[in-house]
């Protein structure tokens, strides 16, 4: 078969799928805005957003529309050039978050067009009004959400089939659309993501060497910002360090922004959160390591004694399920996306999102109740393998959904 995957930051969620189908001998084409991408067997073509209004900053009222339209036109012209050269795909799979699928059905009308959806925005009951520490006071923020949703509804109209990675993400969409959205996760490599009792990792050239012999609390986020609860983790640091004089905290994450708005007064959220910690912190035992290469990220989770995962009601991070596969002892925020994968007392411990003392208490329980924590960690891995393993669960689901055999 001939299959096209489209993602402005290609391959995005399609790395494993594109590679798997190419390895099976299908003709796989990738389209995106990155200049180069090397996946064995995949033919990659980059495109440029069409000239027009510049991509607007996050706060601009036109930012939900103009950049997406520029990308939609850009990828359509690139697809048209491929069609003129004879490429006619059987299946086109597009991450719709960037506007790219709007015109592709007109370029390739015979193909089955599949829309990959991540999130449908709401003014109430999800991420926007979740955190009283960062209230939304500008009504145009809500209007921008409606613009984002209108683009997604347009994307759904241009698709034959649609899919979301988790039940929670599917359920953010209006109820009348639920029957149109399948639920299939991207999948994780549980054969690679395995616990290692003998793991050892050094934090930096002159940093401490960590092993499983002394307590290590870990926290992972793409960027240190409110959406993933970094401010609560920072507030919890004095209480975490009180648990054990040898305990260390390792925080993985950059100092930019991924999902939240910009921090006030030109600061980083890292600096804002650090300045608001009310008690002294022994910073020699807190290690900010930035964004790590994937193999080092895995080792940090393998050495973890208690792993903290937090999120607003929003898209679930891949790292949450990766930590389950690694048999991490998980302490997570009691929010709806998390409850889909973590059951309190079964495969992890939950705590109220805004309660930093409860976070620390649950970590203390995790470290003290070693046998129970180990049993829950083993159950977490069992769930990760049985529900989210790429090769045995998710790839077959995708294959059936797309009709690729």
PDB file of C-alpha atoms in Angstrom, residues 191-377:
ATOM      1  CA  UNK A 191      10.723  -4.544  25.536  1.00  0.00           C
ATOM      2  CA  UNK A 192      13.211  -1.682  25.715  1.00  0.00           C
ATOM      3  CA  UNK A 193      11.637  -0.009  28.730  1.00  0.00           C
ATOM      4  CA  UNK A 194      12.420  -2.498  31.470  1.00  0.00           C
ATOM      5  CA  UNK A 195      13.517  -2.041  35.092  1.00  0.00           C
ATOM      6  CA  UNK A 196      17.229  -2.332  35.898  1.00  0.00           C
ATOM      7  CA  UNK A 197      18.052  -3.061  39.521  1.00  0.00           C
ATOM      8  CA  UNK A 198      21.757  -2.416  38.912  1.00  0.00           C
ATOM      9  CA  UNK A 199      21.407   0.894  37.089  1.00  0.00           C
ATOM     10  CA  UNK A 200      23.890   3.649  37.857  1.00  0.00           C
ATOM     11  CA  UNK A 201      23.899   7.149  36.421  1.00  0.00           C
ATOM     12  CA  UNK A 202      26.067  10.203  37.051  1.00  0.00           C
ATOM     13  CA  UNK A 203      24.355  13.588  36.879  1.00  0.00           C
ATOM     14  CA  UNK A 204      26.773  15.665  34.852  1.00  0.00           C
ATOM     15  CA  UNK A 205      30.516  15.326  34.616  1.00  0.00           C
ATOM     16  CA  UNK A 206      31.120  16.236  38.256  1.00  0.00           C
ATOM     17  CA  UNK A 207      27.710  15.411  39.664  1.00  0.00           C
ATOM     18  CA  UNK A 208      26.722  12.629  42.057  1.00  0.00           C
ATOM     19  CA  UNK A 209      26.433   9.022  40.952  1.00  0.00           C
ATOM     20  CA  UNK A 210      22.944   7.711  41.655  1.00  0.00           C
ATOM     21  CA  UNK A 211      21.996   4.104  42.310  1.00  0.00           C
ATOM     22  CA  UNK A 212      18.926   2.386  43.737  1.00  0.00           C
ATOM     23  CA  UNK A 213      20.635   2.070  47.116  1.00  0.00           C
ATOM     24  CA  UNK A 214      19.614   5.566  48.271  1.00  0.00           C
ATOM     25  CA  UNK A 215      16.278   7.336  47.788  1.00  0.00           C
ATOM     26  CA  UNK A 216      15.818   9.281  44.556  1.00  0.00           C
ATOM     27  CA  UNK A 217      12.607  11.160  43.770  1.00  0.00           C
ATOM     28  CA  UNK A 218      12.134  11.950  40.076  1.00  0.00           C
ATOM     29  CA  UNK A 219       9.901  14.341  38.155  1.00  0.00           C
ATOM     30  CA  UNK A 220       9.718  14.733  34.371  1.00  0.00           C
ATOM     31  CA  UNK A 221       8.183  17.436  32.200  1.00  0.00           C
ATOM     32  CA  UNK A 222       9.020  18.751  28.745  1.00  0.00           C
ATOM     33  CA  UNK A 223       9.278  22.252  30.200  1.00  0.00           C
ATOM     34  CA  UNK A 224       8.948  23.510  33.749  1.00  0.00           C
ATOM     35  CA  UNK A 225       5.561  25.254  33.646  1.00  0.00           C
ATOM     36  CA  UNK A 226       2.148  25.153  35.359  1.00  0.00           C
ATOM     37  CA  UNK A 227       0.407  22.700  33.013  1.00  0.00           C
ATOM     38  CA  UNK A 228       2.393  19.736  34.336  1.00  0.00           C
ATOM     39  CA  UNK A 229       2.310  20.832  37.970  1.00  0.00           C
ATOM     40  CA  UNK A 230       5.897  22.021  38.261  1.00  0.00           C
ATOM     41  CA  UNK A 231       4.879  24.780  40.680  1.00  0.00           C
ATOM     42  CA  UNK A 232       3.425  22.185  43.066  1.00  0.00           C
ATOM     43  CA  UNK A 233       6.572  20.059  42.823  1.00  0.00           C
ATOM     44  CA  UNK A 234       8.717  23.089  43.643  1.00  0.00           C
ATOM     45  CA  UNK A 235       6.547  23.882  46.667  1.00  0.00           C
ATOM     46  CA  UNK A 236       6.907  20.296  47.837  1.00  0.00           C
ATOM     47  CA  UNK A 237      10.727  20.308  47.792  1.00  0.00           C
ATOM     48  CA  UNK A 238      11.283  21.254  51.474  1.00  0.00           C
ATOM     49  CA  UNK A 239       8.864  18.519  52.572  1.00  0.00           C
ATOM     50  CA  UNK A 240      10.418  15.928  50.261  1.00  0.00           C
ATOM     51  CA  UNK A 241      13.921  16.660  51.521  1.00  0.00           C
ATOM     52  CA  UNK A 242      12.700  16.290  55.116  1.00  0.00           C
ATOM     53  CA  UNK A 243      11.799  12.645  54.475  1.00  0.00           C
ATOM     54  CA  UNK A 244      15.379  11.387  54.466  1.00  0.00           C
ATOM     55  CA  UNK A 245      18.693  13.254  54.829  1.00  0.00           C
ATOM     56  CA  UNK A 246      20.116  11.215  51.944  1.00  0.00           C
ATOM     57  CA  UNK A 247      17.167  11.724  49.601  1.00  0.00           C
ATOM     58  CA  UNK A 248      17.818  13.472  46.298  1.00  0.00           C
ATOM     59  CA  UNK A 249      15.348  14.986  43.842  1.00  0.00           C
ATOM     60  CA  UNK A 250      16.025  14.874  40.103  1.00  0.00           C
ATOM     61  CA  UNK A 251      13.963  17.186  37.887  1.00  0.00           C
ATOM     62  CA  UNK A 252      14.038  16.663  34.115  1.00  0.00           C
ATOM     63  CA  UNK A 253      12.685  19.534  32.012  1.00  0.00           C
ATOM     64  CA  UNK A 254      13.604  22.646  30.096  1.00  0.00           C
ATOM     65  CA  UNK A 255      13.067  26.283  31.012  1.00  0.00           C
ATOM     66  CA  UNK A 256      10.908  27.218  28.030  1.00  0.00           C
ATOM     67  CA  UNK A 257       7.160  26.796  27.538  1.00  0.00           C
ATOM     68  CA  UNK A 258       5.254  24.044  25.768  1.00  0.00           C
ATOM     69  CA  UNK A 259       1.621  24.348  26.816  1.00  0.00           C
ATOM     70  CA  UNK A 260       1.290  27.162  29.349  1.00  0.00           C
ATOM     71  CA  UNK A 261       1.463  30.863  28.575  1.00  0.00           C
ATOM     72  CA  UNK A 262       4.616  32.852  29.158  1.00  0.00           C
ATOM     73  CA  UNK A 263       5.716  33.677  32.689  1.00  0.00           C
ATOM     74  CA  UNK A 264       5.229  37.296  33.823  1.00  0.00           C
ATOM     75  CA  UNK A 265       7.787  40.074  33.384  1.00  0.00           C
ATOM     76  CA  UNK A 266       9.978  38.180  30.964  1.00  0.00           C
ATOM     77  CA  UNK A 267      10.946  35.581  33.564  1.00  0.00           C
ATOM     78  CA  UNK A 268      11.025  31.829  33.137  1.00  0.00           C
ATOM     79  CA  UNK A 269       8.519  29.736  35.055  1.00  0.00           C
ATOM     80  CA  UNK A 270      11.537  28.038  36.623  1.00  0.00           C
ATOM     81  CA  UNK A 271      12.605  31.316  38.240  1.00  0.00           C
ATOM     82  CA  UNK A 272       9.042  32.194  39.265  1.00  0.00           C
ATOM     83  CA  UNK A 273       8.447  28.847  40.952  1.00  0.00           C
ATOM     84  CA  UNK A 274      11.828  28.799  42.655  1.00  0.00           C
ATOM     85  CA  UNK A 275      11.223  32.259  44.135  1.00  0.00           C
ATOM     86  CA  UNK A 276       7.908  31.184  45.670  1.00  0.00           C
ATOM     87  CA  UNK A 277       9.207  28.295  47.781  1.00  0.00           C
ATOM     88  CA  UNK A 278       8.377  29.292  51.346  1.00  0.00           C
ATOM     89  CA  UNK A 279      10.923  27.198  53.264  1.00  0.00           C
ATOM     90  CA  UNK A 280      14.700  26.813  52.873  1.00  0.00           C
ATOM     91  CA  UNK A 281      15.814  24.145  50.415  1.00  0.00           C
ATOM     92  CA  UNK A 282      19.095  22.231  50.412  1.00  0.00           C
ATOM     93  CA  UNK A 283      19.812  22.780  46.723  1.00  0.00           C
ATOM     94  CA  UNK A 284      22.784  20.430  46.841  1.00  0.00           C
ATOM     95  CA  UNK A 285      20.244  17.594  46.911  1.00  0.00           C
ATOM     96  CA  UNK A 286      18.003  18.954  44.139  1.00  0.00           C
ATOM     97  CA  UNK A 287      19.280  18.362  40.619  1.00  0.00           C
ATOM     98  CA  UNK A 288      17.859  20.215  37.603  1.00  0.00           C
ATOM     99  CA  UNK A 289      19.201  18.327  34.602  1.00  0.00           C
ATOM    100  CA  UNK A 290      17.318  20.003  31.741  1.00  0.00           C
ATOM    101  CA  UNK A 291      16.147  17.871  28.825  1.00  0.00           C
ATOM    102  CA  UNK A 292      18.134  14.647  28.625  1.00  0.00           C
ATOM    103  CA  UNK A 293      18.881  12.290  25.731  1.00  0.00           C
ATOM    104  CA  UNK A 294      16.363   9.468  25.750  1.00  0.00           C
ATOM    105  CA  UNK A 295      18.722   6.776  27.067  1.00  0.00           C
ATOM    106  CA  UNK A 296      19.671   8.975  30.034  1.00  0.00           C
ATOM    107  CA  UNK A 297      16.021   9.821  30.661  1.00  0.00           C
ATOM    108  CA  UNK A 298      15.348   6.082  30.894  1.00  0.00           C
ATOM    109  CA  UNK A 299      18.207   5.568  33.342  1.00  0.00           C
ATOM    110  CA  UNK A 300      16.934   8.350  35.597  1.00  0.00           C
ATOM    111  CA  UNK A 301      13.552   6.630  35.780  1.00  0.00           C
ATOM    112  CA  UNK A 302      15.213   3.259  36.354  1.00  0.00           C
ATOM    113  CA  UNK A 303      17.075   4.652  39.367  1.00  0.00           C
ATOM    114  CA  UNK A 304      13.957   6.322  40.754  1.00  0.00           C
ATOM    115  CA  UNK A 305      12.627   5.330  44.178  1.00  0.00           C
ATOM    116  CA  UNK A 306       9.442   7.409  43.739  1.00  0.00           C
ATOM    117  CA  UNK A 307       8.396   9.031  40.475  1.00  0.00           C
ATOM    118  CA  UNK A 308       6.100  12.064  40.495  1.00  0.00           C
ATOM    119  CA  UNK A 309       3.783  12.651  37.544  1.00  0.00           C
ATOM    120  CA  UNK A 310       1.414  15.615  37.400  1.00  0.00           C
ATOM    121  CA  UNK A 311      -0.857  17.175  34.830  1.00  0.00           C
ATOM    122  CA  UNK A 312      -3.813  19.511  34.548  1.00  0.00           C
ATOM    123  CA  UNK A 313      -6.869  17.945  32.870  1.00  0.00           C
ATOM    124  CA  UNK A 314      -5.029  17.876  29.541  1.00  0.00           C
ATOM    125  CA  UNK A 315      -3.186  15.597  27.130  1.00  0.00           C
ATOM    126  CA  UNK A 316      -1.513  12.668  28.904  1.00  0.00           C
ATOM    127  CA  UNK A 317       2.292  12.576  28.596  1.00  0.00           C
ATOM    128  CA  UNK A 318       4.018   9.599  26.998  1.00  0.00           C
ATOM    129  CA  UNK A 319       6.378   9.617  29.991  1.00  0.00           C
ATOM    130  CA  UNK A 320       3.554   8.623  32.324  1.00  0.00           C
ATOM    131  CA  UNK A 321       3.115   5.266  30.579  1.00  0.00           C
ATOM    132  CA  UNK A 322       6.850   4.879  30.005  1.00  0.00           C
ATOM    133  CA  UNK A 323       7.349   5.194  33.760  1.00  0.00           C
ATOM    134  CA  UNK A 324       4.770   2.438  34.275  1.00  0.00           C
ATOM    135  CA  UNK A 325       6.680   0.146  31.916  1.00  0.00           C
ATOM    136  CA  UNK A 326       9.883   0.849  33.862  1.00  0.00           C
ATOM    137  CA  UNK A 327       8.194  -0.269  37.093  1.00  0.00           C
ATOM    138  CA  UNK A 328       8.460   3.155  38.657  1.00  0.00           C
ATOM    139  CA  UNK A 329       6.787   3.650  42.028  1.00  0.00           C
ATOM    140  CA  UNK A 330       4.397   6.311  40.825  1.00  0.00           C
ATOM    141  CA  UNK A 331       2.979   9.211  42.843  1.00  0.00           C
ATOM    142  CA  UNK A 332       0.593  11.138  40.597  1.00  0.00           C
ATOM    143  CA  UNK A 333      -1.938  13.939  40.621  1.00  0.00           C
ATOM    144  CA  UNK A 334      -5.536  12.833  41.065  1.00  0.00           C
ATOM    145  CA  UNK A 335      -6.725  14.339  37.780  1.00  0.00           C
ATOM    146  CA  UNK A 336      -8.926  12.755  35.141  1.00  0.00           C
ATOM    147  CA  UNK A 337      -6.286  11.935  32.509  1.00  0.00           C
ATOM    148  CA  UNK A 338      -4.182  10.217  35.184  1.00  0.00           C
ATOM    149  CA  UNK A 339      -7.079   8.168  36.543  1.00  0.00           C
ATOM    150  CA  UNK A 340      -7.339   6.501  33.144  1.00  0.00           C
ATOM    151  CA  UNK A 341      -3.969   4.797  33.711  1.00  0.00           C
ATOM    152  CA  UNK A 342      -3.364   4.918  37.505  1.00  0.00           C
ATOM    153  CA  UNK A 343      -5.711   3.447  40.104  1.00  0.00           C
ATOM    154  CA  UNK A 344      -4.894   4.601  43.616  1.00  0.00           C
ATOM    155  CA  UNK A 345      -3.443   1.803  45.718  1.00  0.00           C
ATOM    156  CA  UNK A 346      -3.332  -0.602  42.766  1.00  0.00           C
ATOM    157  CA  UNK A 347      -0.567   0.565  40.453  1.00  0.00           C
ATOM    158  CA  UNK A 348       0.357   3.883  42.040  1.00  0.00           C
ATOM    159  CA  UNK A 349      -0.584   6.481  44.607  1.00  0.00           C
ATOM    160  CA  UNK A 350      -2.696   9.565  43.845  1.00  0.00           C
ATOM    161  CA  UNK A 351      -2.850  12.885  45.693  1.00  0.00           C
ATOM    162  CA  UNK A 352      -4.863  16.115  45.305  1.00  0.00           C
ATOM    163  CA  UNK A 353      -3.151  18.194  42.615  1.00  0.00           C
ATOM    164  CA  UNK A 354      -2.735  21.384  44.663  1.00  0.00           C
ATOM    165  CA  UNK A 355      -1.597  19.771  47.919  1.00  0.00           C
ATOM    166  CA  UNK A 356       2.214  19.765  48.031  1.00  0.00           C
ATOM    167  CA  UNK A 357       2.208  18.305  51.543  1.00  0.00           C
ATOM    168  CA  UNK A 358       0.063  15.398  50.399  1.00  0.00           C
ATOM    169  CA  UNK A 359       2.499  14.862  47.516  1.00  0.00           C
ATOM    170  CA  UNK A 360       5.373  14.565  49.976  1.00  0.00           C
ATOM    171  CA  UNK A 361       3.358  12.308  52.273  1.00  0.00           C
ATOM    172  CA  UNK A 362       2.576   9.929  49.425  1.00  0.00           C
ATOM    173  CA  UNK A 363       6.259   9.852  48.520  1.00  0.00           C
ATOM    174  CA  UNK A 364       7.081   9.083  52.155  1.00  0.00           C
ATOM    175  CA  UNK A 365       4.590   6.186  52.088  1.00  0.00           C
ATOM    176  CA  UNK A 366       6.088   4.944  48.843  1.00  0.00           C
ATOM    177  CA  UNK A 367       9.580   4.845  50.322  1.00  0.00           C
ATOM    178  CA  UNK A 368       8.463   3.331  53.630  1.00  0.00           C
ATOM    179  CA  UNK A 369       6.103   0.634  52.331  1.00  0.00           C
ATOM    180  CA  UNK A 370       8.658  -1.096  50.141  1.00  0.00           C
ATOM    181  CA  UNK A 371       6.845  -4.374  49.487  1.00  0.00           C
ATOM    182  CA  UNK A 372       3.524  -2.732  48.710  1.00  0.00           C
ATOM    183  CA  UNK A 373       5.212  -0.151  46.494  1.00  0.00           C
ATOM    184  CA  UNK A 374       7.086  -2.864  44.600  1.00  0.00           C
ATOM    185  CA  UNK A 375       3.861  -4.793  44.040  1.00  0.00           C
ATOM    186  CA  UNK A 376       2.107  -1.690  42.704  1.00  0.00           C
ATOM    187  CA  UNK A 377       5.065  -0.956  40.433  1.00  0.00           C
TER     188      UNK A 377
END
